[in-house]
Each structure stands twice: as structure tokens, then as C-alpha cells.
mmCIF file of C-alpha atoms and ligand atoms in Angstrom:
data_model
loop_
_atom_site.group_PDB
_atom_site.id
_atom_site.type_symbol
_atom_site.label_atom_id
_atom_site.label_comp_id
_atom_site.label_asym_id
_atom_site.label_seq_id
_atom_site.Cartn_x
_atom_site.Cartn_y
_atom_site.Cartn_z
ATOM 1 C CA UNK A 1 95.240 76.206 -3.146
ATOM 2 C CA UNK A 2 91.595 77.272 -2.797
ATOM 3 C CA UNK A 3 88.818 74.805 -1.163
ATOM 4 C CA UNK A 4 87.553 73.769 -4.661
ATOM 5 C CA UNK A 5 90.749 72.062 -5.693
ATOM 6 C CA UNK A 6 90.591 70.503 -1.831
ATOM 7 C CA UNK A 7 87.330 69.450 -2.656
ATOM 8 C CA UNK A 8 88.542 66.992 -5.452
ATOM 9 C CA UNK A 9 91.637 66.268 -3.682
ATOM 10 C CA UNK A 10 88.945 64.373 -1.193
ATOM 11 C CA UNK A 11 87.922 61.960 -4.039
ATOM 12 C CA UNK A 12 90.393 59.571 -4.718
ATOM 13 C CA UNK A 13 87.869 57.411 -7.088
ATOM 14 C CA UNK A 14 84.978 59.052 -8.319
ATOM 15 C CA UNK A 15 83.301 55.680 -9.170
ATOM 16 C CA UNK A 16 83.521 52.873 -8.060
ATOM 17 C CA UNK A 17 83.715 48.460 -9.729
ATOM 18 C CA UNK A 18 81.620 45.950 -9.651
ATOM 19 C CA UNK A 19 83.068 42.692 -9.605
ATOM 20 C CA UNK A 20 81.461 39.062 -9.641
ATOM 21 C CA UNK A 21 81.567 37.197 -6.207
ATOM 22 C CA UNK A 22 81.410 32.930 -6.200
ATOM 23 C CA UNK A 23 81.193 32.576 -1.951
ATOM 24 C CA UNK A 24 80.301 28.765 -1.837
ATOM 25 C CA UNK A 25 76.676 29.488 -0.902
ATOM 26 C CA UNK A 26 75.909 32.026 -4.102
ATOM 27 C CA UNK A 27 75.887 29.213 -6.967
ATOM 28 C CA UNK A 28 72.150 28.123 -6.187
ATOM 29 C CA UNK A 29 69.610 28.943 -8.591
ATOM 30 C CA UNK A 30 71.911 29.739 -11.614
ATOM 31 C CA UNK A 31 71.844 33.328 -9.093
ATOM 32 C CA UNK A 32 75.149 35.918 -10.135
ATOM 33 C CA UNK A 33 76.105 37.755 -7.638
ATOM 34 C CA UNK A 34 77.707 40.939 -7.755
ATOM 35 C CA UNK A 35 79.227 43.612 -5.239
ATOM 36 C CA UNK A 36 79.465 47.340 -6.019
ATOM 37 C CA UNK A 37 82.706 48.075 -3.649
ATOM 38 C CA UNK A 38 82.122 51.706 -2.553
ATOM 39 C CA UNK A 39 83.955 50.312 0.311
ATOM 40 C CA UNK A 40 86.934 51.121 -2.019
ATOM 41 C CA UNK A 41 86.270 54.355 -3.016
ATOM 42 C CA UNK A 42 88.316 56.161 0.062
ATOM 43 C CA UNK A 43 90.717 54.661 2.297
ATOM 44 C CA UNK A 44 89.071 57.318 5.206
ATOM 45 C CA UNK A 45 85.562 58.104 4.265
ATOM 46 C CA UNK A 46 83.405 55.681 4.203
ATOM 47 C CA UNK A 47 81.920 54.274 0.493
ATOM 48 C CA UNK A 48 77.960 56.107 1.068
ATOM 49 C CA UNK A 49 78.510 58.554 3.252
ATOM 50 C CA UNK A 50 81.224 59.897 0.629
ATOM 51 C CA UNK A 51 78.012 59.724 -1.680
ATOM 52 C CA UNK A 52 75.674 61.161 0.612
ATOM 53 C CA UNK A 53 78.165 64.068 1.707
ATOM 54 C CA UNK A 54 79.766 64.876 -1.651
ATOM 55 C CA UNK A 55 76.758 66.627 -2.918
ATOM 56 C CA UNK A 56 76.075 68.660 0.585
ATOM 57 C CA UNK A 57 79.825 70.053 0.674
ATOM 58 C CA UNK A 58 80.150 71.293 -3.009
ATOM 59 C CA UNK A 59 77.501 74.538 -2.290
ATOM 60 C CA UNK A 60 79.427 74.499 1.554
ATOM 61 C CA UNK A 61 82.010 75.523 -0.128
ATOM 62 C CA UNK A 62 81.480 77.563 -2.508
ATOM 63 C CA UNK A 63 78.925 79.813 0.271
ATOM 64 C CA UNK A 64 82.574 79.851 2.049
ATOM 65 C CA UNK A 65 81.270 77.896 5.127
ATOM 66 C CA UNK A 66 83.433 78.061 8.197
ATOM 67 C CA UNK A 67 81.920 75.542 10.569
ATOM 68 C CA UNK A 68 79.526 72.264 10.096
ATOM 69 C CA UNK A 69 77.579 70.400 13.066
ATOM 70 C CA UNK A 70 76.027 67.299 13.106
ATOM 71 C CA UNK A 71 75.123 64.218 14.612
ATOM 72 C CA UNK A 72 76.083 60.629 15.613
ATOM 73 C CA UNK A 73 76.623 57.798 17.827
ATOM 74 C CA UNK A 74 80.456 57.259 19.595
ATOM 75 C CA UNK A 75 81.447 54.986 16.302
ATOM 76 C CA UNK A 76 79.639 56.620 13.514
ATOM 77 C CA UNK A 77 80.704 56.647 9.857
ATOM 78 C CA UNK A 78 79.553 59.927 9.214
ATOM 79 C CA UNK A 79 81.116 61.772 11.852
ATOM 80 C CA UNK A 80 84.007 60.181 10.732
ATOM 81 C CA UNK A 81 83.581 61.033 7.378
ATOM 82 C CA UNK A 82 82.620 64.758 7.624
ATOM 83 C CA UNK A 83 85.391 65.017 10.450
ATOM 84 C CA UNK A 84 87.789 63.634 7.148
ATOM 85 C CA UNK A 85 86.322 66.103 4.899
ATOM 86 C CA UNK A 86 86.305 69.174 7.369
ATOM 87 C CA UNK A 87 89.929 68.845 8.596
ATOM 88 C CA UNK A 88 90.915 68.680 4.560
ATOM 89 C CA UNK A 89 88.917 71.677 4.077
ATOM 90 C CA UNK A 90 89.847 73.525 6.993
ATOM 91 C CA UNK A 91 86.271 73.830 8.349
ATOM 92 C CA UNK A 92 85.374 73.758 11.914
ATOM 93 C CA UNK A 93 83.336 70.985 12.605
ATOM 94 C CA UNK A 94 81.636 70.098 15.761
ATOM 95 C CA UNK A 95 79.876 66.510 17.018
ATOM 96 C CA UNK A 96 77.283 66.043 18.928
ATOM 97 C CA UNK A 97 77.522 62.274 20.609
ATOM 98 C CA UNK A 98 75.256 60.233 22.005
ATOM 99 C CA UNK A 99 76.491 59.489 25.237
ATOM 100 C CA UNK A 100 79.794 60.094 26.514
ATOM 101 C CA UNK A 101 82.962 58.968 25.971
ATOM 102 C CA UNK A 102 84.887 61.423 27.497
ATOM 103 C CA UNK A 103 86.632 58.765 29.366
ATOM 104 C CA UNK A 104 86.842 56.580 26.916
ATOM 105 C CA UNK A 105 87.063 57.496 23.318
ATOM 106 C CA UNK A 106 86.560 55.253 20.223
ATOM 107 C CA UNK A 107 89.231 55.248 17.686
ATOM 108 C CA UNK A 108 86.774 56.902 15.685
ATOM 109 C CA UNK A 109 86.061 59.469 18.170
ATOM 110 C CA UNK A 110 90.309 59.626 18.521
ATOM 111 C CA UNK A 111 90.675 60.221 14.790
ATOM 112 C CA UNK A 112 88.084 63.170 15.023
ATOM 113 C CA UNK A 113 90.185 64.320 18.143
ATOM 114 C CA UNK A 114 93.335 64.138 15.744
ATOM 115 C CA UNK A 115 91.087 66.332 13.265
ATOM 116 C CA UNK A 116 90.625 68.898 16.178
ATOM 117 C CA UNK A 117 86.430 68.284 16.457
ATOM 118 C CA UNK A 118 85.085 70.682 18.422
ATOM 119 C CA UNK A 119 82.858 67.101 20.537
ATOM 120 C CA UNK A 120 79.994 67.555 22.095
ATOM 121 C CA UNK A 121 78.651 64.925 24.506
ATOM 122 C CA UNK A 122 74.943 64.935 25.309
ATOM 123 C CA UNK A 123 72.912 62.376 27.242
ATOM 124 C CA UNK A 124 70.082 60.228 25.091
ATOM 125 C CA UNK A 125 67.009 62.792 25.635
ATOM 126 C CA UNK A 126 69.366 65.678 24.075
ATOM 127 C CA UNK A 127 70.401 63.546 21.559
ATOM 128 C CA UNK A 128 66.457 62.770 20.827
ATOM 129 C CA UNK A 129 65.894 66.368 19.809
ATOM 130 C CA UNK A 130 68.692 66.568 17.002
ATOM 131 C CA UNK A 131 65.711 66.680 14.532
ATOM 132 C CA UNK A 132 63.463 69.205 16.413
ATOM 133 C CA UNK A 133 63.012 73.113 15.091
ATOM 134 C CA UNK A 134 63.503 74.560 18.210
ATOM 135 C CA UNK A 135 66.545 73.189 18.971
ATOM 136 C CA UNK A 136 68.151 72.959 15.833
ATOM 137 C CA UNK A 137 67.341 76.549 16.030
ATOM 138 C CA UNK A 138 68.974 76.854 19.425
ATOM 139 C CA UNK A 139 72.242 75.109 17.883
ATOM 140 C CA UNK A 140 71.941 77.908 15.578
ATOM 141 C CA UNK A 141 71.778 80.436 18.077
ATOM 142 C CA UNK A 142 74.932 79.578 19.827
ATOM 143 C CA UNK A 143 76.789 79.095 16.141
ATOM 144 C CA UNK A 144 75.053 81.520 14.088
ATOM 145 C CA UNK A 145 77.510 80.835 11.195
ATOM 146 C CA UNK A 146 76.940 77.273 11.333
ATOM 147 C CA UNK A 147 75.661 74.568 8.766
ATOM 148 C CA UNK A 148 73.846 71.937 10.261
ATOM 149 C CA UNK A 149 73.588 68.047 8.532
ATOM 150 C CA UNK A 150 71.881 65.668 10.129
ATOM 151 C CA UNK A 151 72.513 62.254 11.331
ATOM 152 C CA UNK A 152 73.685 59.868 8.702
ATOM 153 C CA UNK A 153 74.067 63.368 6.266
ATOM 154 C CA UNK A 154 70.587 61.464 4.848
ATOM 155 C CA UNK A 155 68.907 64.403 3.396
ATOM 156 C CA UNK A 156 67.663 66.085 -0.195
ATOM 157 C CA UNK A 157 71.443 66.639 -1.307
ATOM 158 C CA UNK A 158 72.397 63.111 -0.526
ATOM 159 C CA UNK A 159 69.909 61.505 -3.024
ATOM 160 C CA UNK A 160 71.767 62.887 -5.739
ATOM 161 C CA UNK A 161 75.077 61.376 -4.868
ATOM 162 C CA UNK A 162 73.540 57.792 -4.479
ATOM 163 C CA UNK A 163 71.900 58.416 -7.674
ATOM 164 C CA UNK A 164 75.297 58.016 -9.351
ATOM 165 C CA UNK A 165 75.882 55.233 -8.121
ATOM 166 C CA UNK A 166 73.254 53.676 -10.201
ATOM 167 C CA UNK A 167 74.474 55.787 -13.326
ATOM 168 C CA UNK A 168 77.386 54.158 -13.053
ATOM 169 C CA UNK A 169 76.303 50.592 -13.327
ATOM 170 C CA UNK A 170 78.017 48.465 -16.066
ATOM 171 C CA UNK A 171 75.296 45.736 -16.037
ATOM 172 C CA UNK A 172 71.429 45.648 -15.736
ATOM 173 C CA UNK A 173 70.422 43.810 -12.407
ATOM 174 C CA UNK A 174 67.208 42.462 -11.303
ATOM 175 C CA UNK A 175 67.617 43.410 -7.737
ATOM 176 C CA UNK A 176 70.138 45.848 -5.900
ATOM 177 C CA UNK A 177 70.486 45.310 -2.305
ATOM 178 C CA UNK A 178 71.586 47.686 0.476
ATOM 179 C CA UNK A 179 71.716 47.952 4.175
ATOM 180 C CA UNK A 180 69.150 50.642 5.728
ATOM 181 C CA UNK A 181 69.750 52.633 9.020
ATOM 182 C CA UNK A 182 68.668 56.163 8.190
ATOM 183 C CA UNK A 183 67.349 56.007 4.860
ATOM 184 C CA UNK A 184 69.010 57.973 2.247
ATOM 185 C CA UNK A 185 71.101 55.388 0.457
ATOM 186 C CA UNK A 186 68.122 53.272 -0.241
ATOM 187 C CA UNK A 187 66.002 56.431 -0.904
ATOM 188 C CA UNK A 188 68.750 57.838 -3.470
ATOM 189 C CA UNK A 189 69.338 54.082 -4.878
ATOM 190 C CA UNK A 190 65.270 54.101 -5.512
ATOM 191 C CA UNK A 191 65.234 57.450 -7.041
ATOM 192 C CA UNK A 192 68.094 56.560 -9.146
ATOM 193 C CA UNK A 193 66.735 53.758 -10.221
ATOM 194 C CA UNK A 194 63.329 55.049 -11.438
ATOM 195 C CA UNK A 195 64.509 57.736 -13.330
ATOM 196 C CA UNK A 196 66.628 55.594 -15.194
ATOM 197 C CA UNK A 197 65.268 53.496 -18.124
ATOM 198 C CA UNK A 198 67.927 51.256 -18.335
ATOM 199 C CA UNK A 199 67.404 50.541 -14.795
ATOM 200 C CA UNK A 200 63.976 50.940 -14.162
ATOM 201 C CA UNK A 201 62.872 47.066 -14.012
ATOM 202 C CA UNK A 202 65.049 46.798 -10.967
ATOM 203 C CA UNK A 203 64.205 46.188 -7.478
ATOM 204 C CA UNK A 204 65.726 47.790 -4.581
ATOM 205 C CA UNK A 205 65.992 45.301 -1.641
ATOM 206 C CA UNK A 206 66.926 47.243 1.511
ATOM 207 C CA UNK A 207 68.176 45.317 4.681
ATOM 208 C CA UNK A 208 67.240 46.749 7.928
ATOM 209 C CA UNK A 209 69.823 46.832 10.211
ATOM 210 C CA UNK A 210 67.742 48.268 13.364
ATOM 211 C CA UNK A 211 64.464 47.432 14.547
ATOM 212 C CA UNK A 212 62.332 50.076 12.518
ATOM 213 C CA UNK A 213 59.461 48.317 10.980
ATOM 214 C CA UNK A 214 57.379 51.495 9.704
ATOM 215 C CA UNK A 215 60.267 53.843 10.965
ATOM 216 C CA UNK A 216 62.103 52.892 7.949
ATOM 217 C CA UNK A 217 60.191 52.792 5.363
ATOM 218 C CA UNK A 218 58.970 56.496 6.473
ATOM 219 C CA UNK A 219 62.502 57.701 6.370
ATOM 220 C CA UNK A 220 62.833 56.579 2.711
ATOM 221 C CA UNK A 221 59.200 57.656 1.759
ATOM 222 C CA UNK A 222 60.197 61.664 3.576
ATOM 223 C CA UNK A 223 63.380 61.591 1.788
ATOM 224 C CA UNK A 224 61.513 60.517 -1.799
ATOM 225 C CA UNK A 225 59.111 63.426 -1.308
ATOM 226 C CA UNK A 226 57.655 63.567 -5.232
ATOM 227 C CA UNK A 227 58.579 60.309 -5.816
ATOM 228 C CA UNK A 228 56.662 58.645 -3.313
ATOM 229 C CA UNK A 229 54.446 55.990 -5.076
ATOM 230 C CA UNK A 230 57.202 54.672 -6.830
ATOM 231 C CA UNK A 231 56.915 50.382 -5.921
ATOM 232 C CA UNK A 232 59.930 49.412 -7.308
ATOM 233 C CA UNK A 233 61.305 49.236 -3.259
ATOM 234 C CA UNK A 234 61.255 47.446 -0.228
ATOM 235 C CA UNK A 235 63.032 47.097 3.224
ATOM 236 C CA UNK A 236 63.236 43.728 4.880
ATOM 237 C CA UNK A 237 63.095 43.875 8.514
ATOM 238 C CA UNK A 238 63.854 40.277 9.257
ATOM 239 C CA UNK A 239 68.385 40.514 9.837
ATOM 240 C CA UNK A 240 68.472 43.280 12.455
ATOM 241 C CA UNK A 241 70.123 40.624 14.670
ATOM 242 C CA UNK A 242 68.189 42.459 17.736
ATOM 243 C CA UNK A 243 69.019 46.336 17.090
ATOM 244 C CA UNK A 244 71.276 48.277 15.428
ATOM 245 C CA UNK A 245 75.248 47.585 16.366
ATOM 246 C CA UNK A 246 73.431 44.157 17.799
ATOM 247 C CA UNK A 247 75.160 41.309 16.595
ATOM 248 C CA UNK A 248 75.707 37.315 17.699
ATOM 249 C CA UNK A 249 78.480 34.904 17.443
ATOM 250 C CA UNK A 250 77.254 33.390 14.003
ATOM 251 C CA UNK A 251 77.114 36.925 12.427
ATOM 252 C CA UNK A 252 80.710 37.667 13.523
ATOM 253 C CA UNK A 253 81.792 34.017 11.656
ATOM 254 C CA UNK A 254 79.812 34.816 8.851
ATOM 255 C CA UNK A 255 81.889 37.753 8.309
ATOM 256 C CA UNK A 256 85.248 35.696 8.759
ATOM 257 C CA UNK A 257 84.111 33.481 6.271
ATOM 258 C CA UNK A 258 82.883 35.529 3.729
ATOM 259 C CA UNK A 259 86.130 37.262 4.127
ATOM 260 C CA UNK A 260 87.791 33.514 3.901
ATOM 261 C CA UNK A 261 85.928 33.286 0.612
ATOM 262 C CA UNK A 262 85.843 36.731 -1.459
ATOM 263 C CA UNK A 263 88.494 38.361 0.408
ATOM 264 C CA UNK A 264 86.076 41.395 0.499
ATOM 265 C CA UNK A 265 86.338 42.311 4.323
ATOM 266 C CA UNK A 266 82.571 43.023 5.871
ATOM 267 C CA UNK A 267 81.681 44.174 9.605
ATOM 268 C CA UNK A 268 78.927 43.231 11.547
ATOM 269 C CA UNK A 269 76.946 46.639 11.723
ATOM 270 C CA UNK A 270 75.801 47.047 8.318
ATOM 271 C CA UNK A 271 77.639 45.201 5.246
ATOM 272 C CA UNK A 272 77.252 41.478 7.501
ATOM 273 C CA UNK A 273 73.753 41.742 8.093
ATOM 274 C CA UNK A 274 73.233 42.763 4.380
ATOM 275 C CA UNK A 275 75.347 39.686 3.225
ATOM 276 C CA UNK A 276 74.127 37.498 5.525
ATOM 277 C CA UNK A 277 70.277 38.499 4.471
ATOM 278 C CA UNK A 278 71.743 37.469 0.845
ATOM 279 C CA UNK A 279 72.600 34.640 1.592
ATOM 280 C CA UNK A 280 69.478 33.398 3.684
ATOM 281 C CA UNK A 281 66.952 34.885 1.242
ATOM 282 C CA UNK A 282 69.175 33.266 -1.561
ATOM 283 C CA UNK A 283 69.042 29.723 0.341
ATOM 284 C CA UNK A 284 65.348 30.319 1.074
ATOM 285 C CA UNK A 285 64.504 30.999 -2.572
ATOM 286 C CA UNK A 286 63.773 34.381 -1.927
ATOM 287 C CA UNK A 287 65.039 35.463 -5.843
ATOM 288 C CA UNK A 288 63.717 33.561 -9.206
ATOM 289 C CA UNK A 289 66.155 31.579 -10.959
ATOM 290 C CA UNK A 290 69.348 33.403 -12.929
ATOM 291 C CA UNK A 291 68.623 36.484 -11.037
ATOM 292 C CA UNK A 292 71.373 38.936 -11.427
ATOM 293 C CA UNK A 293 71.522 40.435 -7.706
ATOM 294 C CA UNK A 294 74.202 43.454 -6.899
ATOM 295 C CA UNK A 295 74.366 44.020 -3.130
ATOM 296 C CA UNK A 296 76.185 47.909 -2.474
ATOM 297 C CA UNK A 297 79.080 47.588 -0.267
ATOM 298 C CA UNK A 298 78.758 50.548 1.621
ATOM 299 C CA UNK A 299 81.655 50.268 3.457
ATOM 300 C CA UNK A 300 81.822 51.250 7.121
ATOM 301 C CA UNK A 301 84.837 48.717 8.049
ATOM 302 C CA UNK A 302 86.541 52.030 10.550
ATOM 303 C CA UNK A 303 83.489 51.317 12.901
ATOM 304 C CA UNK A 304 84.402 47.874 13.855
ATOM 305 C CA UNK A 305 88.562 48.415 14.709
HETATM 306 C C1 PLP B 1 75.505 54.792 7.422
HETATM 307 C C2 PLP B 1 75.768 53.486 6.806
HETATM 308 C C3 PLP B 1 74.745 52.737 6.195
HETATM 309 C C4 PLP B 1 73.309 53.143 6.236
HETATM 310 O O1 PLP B 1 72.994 54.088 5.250
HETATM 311 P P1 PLP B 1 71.727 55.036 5.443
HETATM 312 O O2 PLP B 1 71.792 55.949 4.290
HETATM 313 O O3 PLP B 1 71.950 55.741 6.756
HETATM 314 O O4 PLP B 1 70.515 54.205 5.487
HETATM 315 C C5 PLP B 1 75.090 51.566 5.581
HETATM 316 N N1 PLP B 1 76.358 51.136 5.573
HETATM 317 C C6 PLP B 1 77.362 51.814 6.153
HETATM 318 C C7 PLP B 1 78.723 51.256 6.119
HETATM 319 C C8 PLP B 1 77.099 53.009 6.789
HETATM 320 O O5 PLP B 1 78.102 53.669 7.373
#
């Protein structure tokens, strides 16, 4: 079988539903609520980084790449997604962690183990420098053959994949919500969004789930390059719950009860802060009356076993 045919053997659903959620607290406000379940659309790789990778692995392929680096933190979705997709495809891949684990591995850092990752533990100030020329250039040097993606796989070849996800919408919504940690679902939800008509009223609510006022927003803006003035965007900065993987005992039983109620499971890093900002903003009267509101479940539920 050649790596094309393993390619779409990776994509179990190409798109993904949206269904209609009643939790007890959505009915204010004549407000429907819907969720887009990416969360759905693999039972490895997580919903957007699926999206974000998809479009990055297609030319890997077909150039005949042998080995992928990149980046993340000892739980990361990512990793665990491209360590998926690179053990299908029979691609070395190596990790570079922040911090180490040696002693004490994650189950996500166990699966990549399973997928034989070539890991690489580095201390914080390494870690720091996984954007920087020079040593992106060094990486290079030691694995000439190499492909690098960065943390998050949020760059130009993501956008596209996101933008399908707004493509596919059944419905026109006044506001699509979506958590934000390095910027290039909510930059390929905004480009998707203004380039298509149907779509084009829409507002794109991100949630920030670390403290990055500013940091954020310039992620999204670098990633939109062209498409920079667009207004139709913004990132709320008020449900970080301290810092990113930062989380409190009502946060956890918000996600056991919004579980209780939609029996759509949610985790405290990125899809419970996003719900939980929906359903504060909702309460405060954040969103006119009889908006239509979509929040993007973006999945992520390996991180918190
Ligand atoms: C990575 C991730 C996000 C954040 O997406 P960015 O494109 O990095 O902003 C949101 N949700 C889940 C489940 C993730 O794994």
C-alpha cells in the first residue's frame, strides 16, 4: 500500500455534525446552542489538530518525507496526534518536551513511546527557542532530512484545514466560539469565515485558555498575514482559570455536569473553559436575544486520562 492510501486510512470522518445542545443553563434569551463535535472525528487524533495537520502531511508525503520534529508540552495533543499520524505512515518522528519526564511519562508521552518517538527532553530555556532561526536551523543541522512543525502544528497549512470546517456548516450562526492557545484554529475559523458569504456576518468568539492578553491576538493576526484587518474576531481573555492547564474545583464540576447534561464529555484544558465562558457570557447577557451560537469542540479529551 503506498503512503497516499495511508494517508486516507488516517481519516475516519472527513467532516464532522453539529447537533443542538439544551444543558439547563442554555434556554435564556431564546439563545440555540450548537456544538460542532470534531471531538468525534478520530478516536486517536484529536478533532483540530487533525484539521491543522491534515493539510501539512498531504505535500509530506508526497516530497517522500522520512522524519518530522516538533514541539510540545509532556500532555500535548499535537504530539499525540502527529505521533498517530507518523507511526501510520511510517515516518520517524521526534519530540521535543518541555521538561522531563523521563521518570515519569504521561500516557500521552507512553502512547508516543508505543509509536517508537524518537523524545527529546529539554529544560524550559531550550524549549523557549523552538521558534528561533538559529536553532531551528541547528535542529536542521543534526537532521538534515527533517521537516520541522511547530508547536500546536499552528501555521500557513493549518488555516486551510480549519477553513473546512466552516465550509461544512449546515446552518448560518451569529457567533462561533473556540478555545485559543496557539492561534491557528481561531485564525483558520476567521479566515474561513470571511471568505465565505454565507458566513461572513458571523463572529468568531475565541476563549483564551492561557494568560496571553496581546500574545494572542498577535498569534492570530501573524497567522492571518493578508487578512489582517478583517474585524469579524475577537479573543476573550477573561476564563484562563490562572494559566494554561490551570484549573479549580468548580471548573472540574462544571465539566461533570455538562457531561451529566449533554453527555458530550469536555476536559478542563481547553473544551471546559470554552463551555464554561458560554455559559457565563450567556448568563451575563453577553449575546442578543435568539442568537444562534456554535461553540467547536475541539476535542483534546487524551490530555486529561
Ligand atoms: C491545541 C488545542 C486547542 C487550541 O488550538 P490552537 O489552534 O492551538 O489555538 C484547543 N483545543 C484542543 C483540544 C487542543 O488540543
Amino acid at each position: 500500500m503506498n503512503k497516499n492510501n495511508l494517508l486516507s486510512q488516517l481519516t475516519i470522518t472527513t467532516s464532522s455534525a453539529e447537533s443542538i445542545i439544551q444543558p439547563n443553563w442554555g434556554a435564556k434569551y431564546g439563545i440555540t446552542l450548537a456544538v460542532k463535535r470534531d471531538d468525534l472525528l478520530h478516536p486517536v487524533i484529536s478533532g483540530n489538530k487533525w484539521r491543522k495537520l491534515k493539510h501539512a502531511l498531504t505535500p509530506a508525503i508526497a516530497a517522500k518525507t522520512q522524519h518530522i520534529i516538533s514541539f510540545g508540552g509532556g500532555f500535548s495533543n499535537h504530539l499525540h496526534a502527529l505521533g498517530y499520524c507518523c507511526h501510520q505512515l511510517n515516518i520517524q518522528f521526534t519530540a521535543i518536551i518541555r521538561g522531563d519526564y523521563s521518570h515519569n511519562p504521561s500516557p500521552m508521552l507512553q502512547d508516543l513511546i508505543c509509536w517508537k518517538t524518537n523524545i527529546l527532553y529539554v529544560d524550559r530555556k531550550t524549549y523557549q527557542q523552538r521558534g528561533e532561526p538559529d536553532y531551528l536551523k541547528r535542529l536542521l543541522q543534526l537532521y538534515p532530512d527533517a521537516l520541522i512543525i511547530p508547536e500546536g502544528g499552528s501555521q500557513q497549512q493549518a488555516l486551510q484545514g480549519v477553513e473546512e470546517i466552516i465550509q461544512e456548516l449546515q446552518v448560518q450562526y451569529d457567533y462561533i466560539l473556540a478555545p485559543v492557545a496557539s492561534g491557528g484554529t481561531l485564525a483558520g475559523l476567521i479566515k474561513g469565515a470571511t471568505q465565505n458569504v454565507k458566513h461572513h456576518s458571523c463572529q468568531i468568539l475565541g476563549i483564551g485558555v492561557l494568560k496571553g492578553e496581546g500574545y494572542l491576538e498577535q498569534l492570530v493576526r501573524d497567522l492571518l498575514v493578508e487578512d489582517d484587518n478583517n474585524k469579524n474576531w475577537q479573543i476573550n481573555h477573561n476564563y484562563h482559570f490562572g494559566g494554561y492547564a490551570k484549573s479549580n474545583h468548580e471548573l472540574k464540576e462544571f465539566c461533570d455536569d455538562f457531561y451529566q447534561q449533554t453527555e458530550i464529555k469536555i476536559e478542563p484544558v481547553y473544551s471546559g473553559k470554552l463551555f464554561f465562558a458560554l455559559r457565563d457570557l450567556i448568563n451575563n447577557g453577553y449575546f442578543p436575544q435568539n442568537s444562534r451560537i456554535l461553540a467547536l469542540h475541539t476535542g483534546g479529551l487524551q490530555g486529561a486520562r
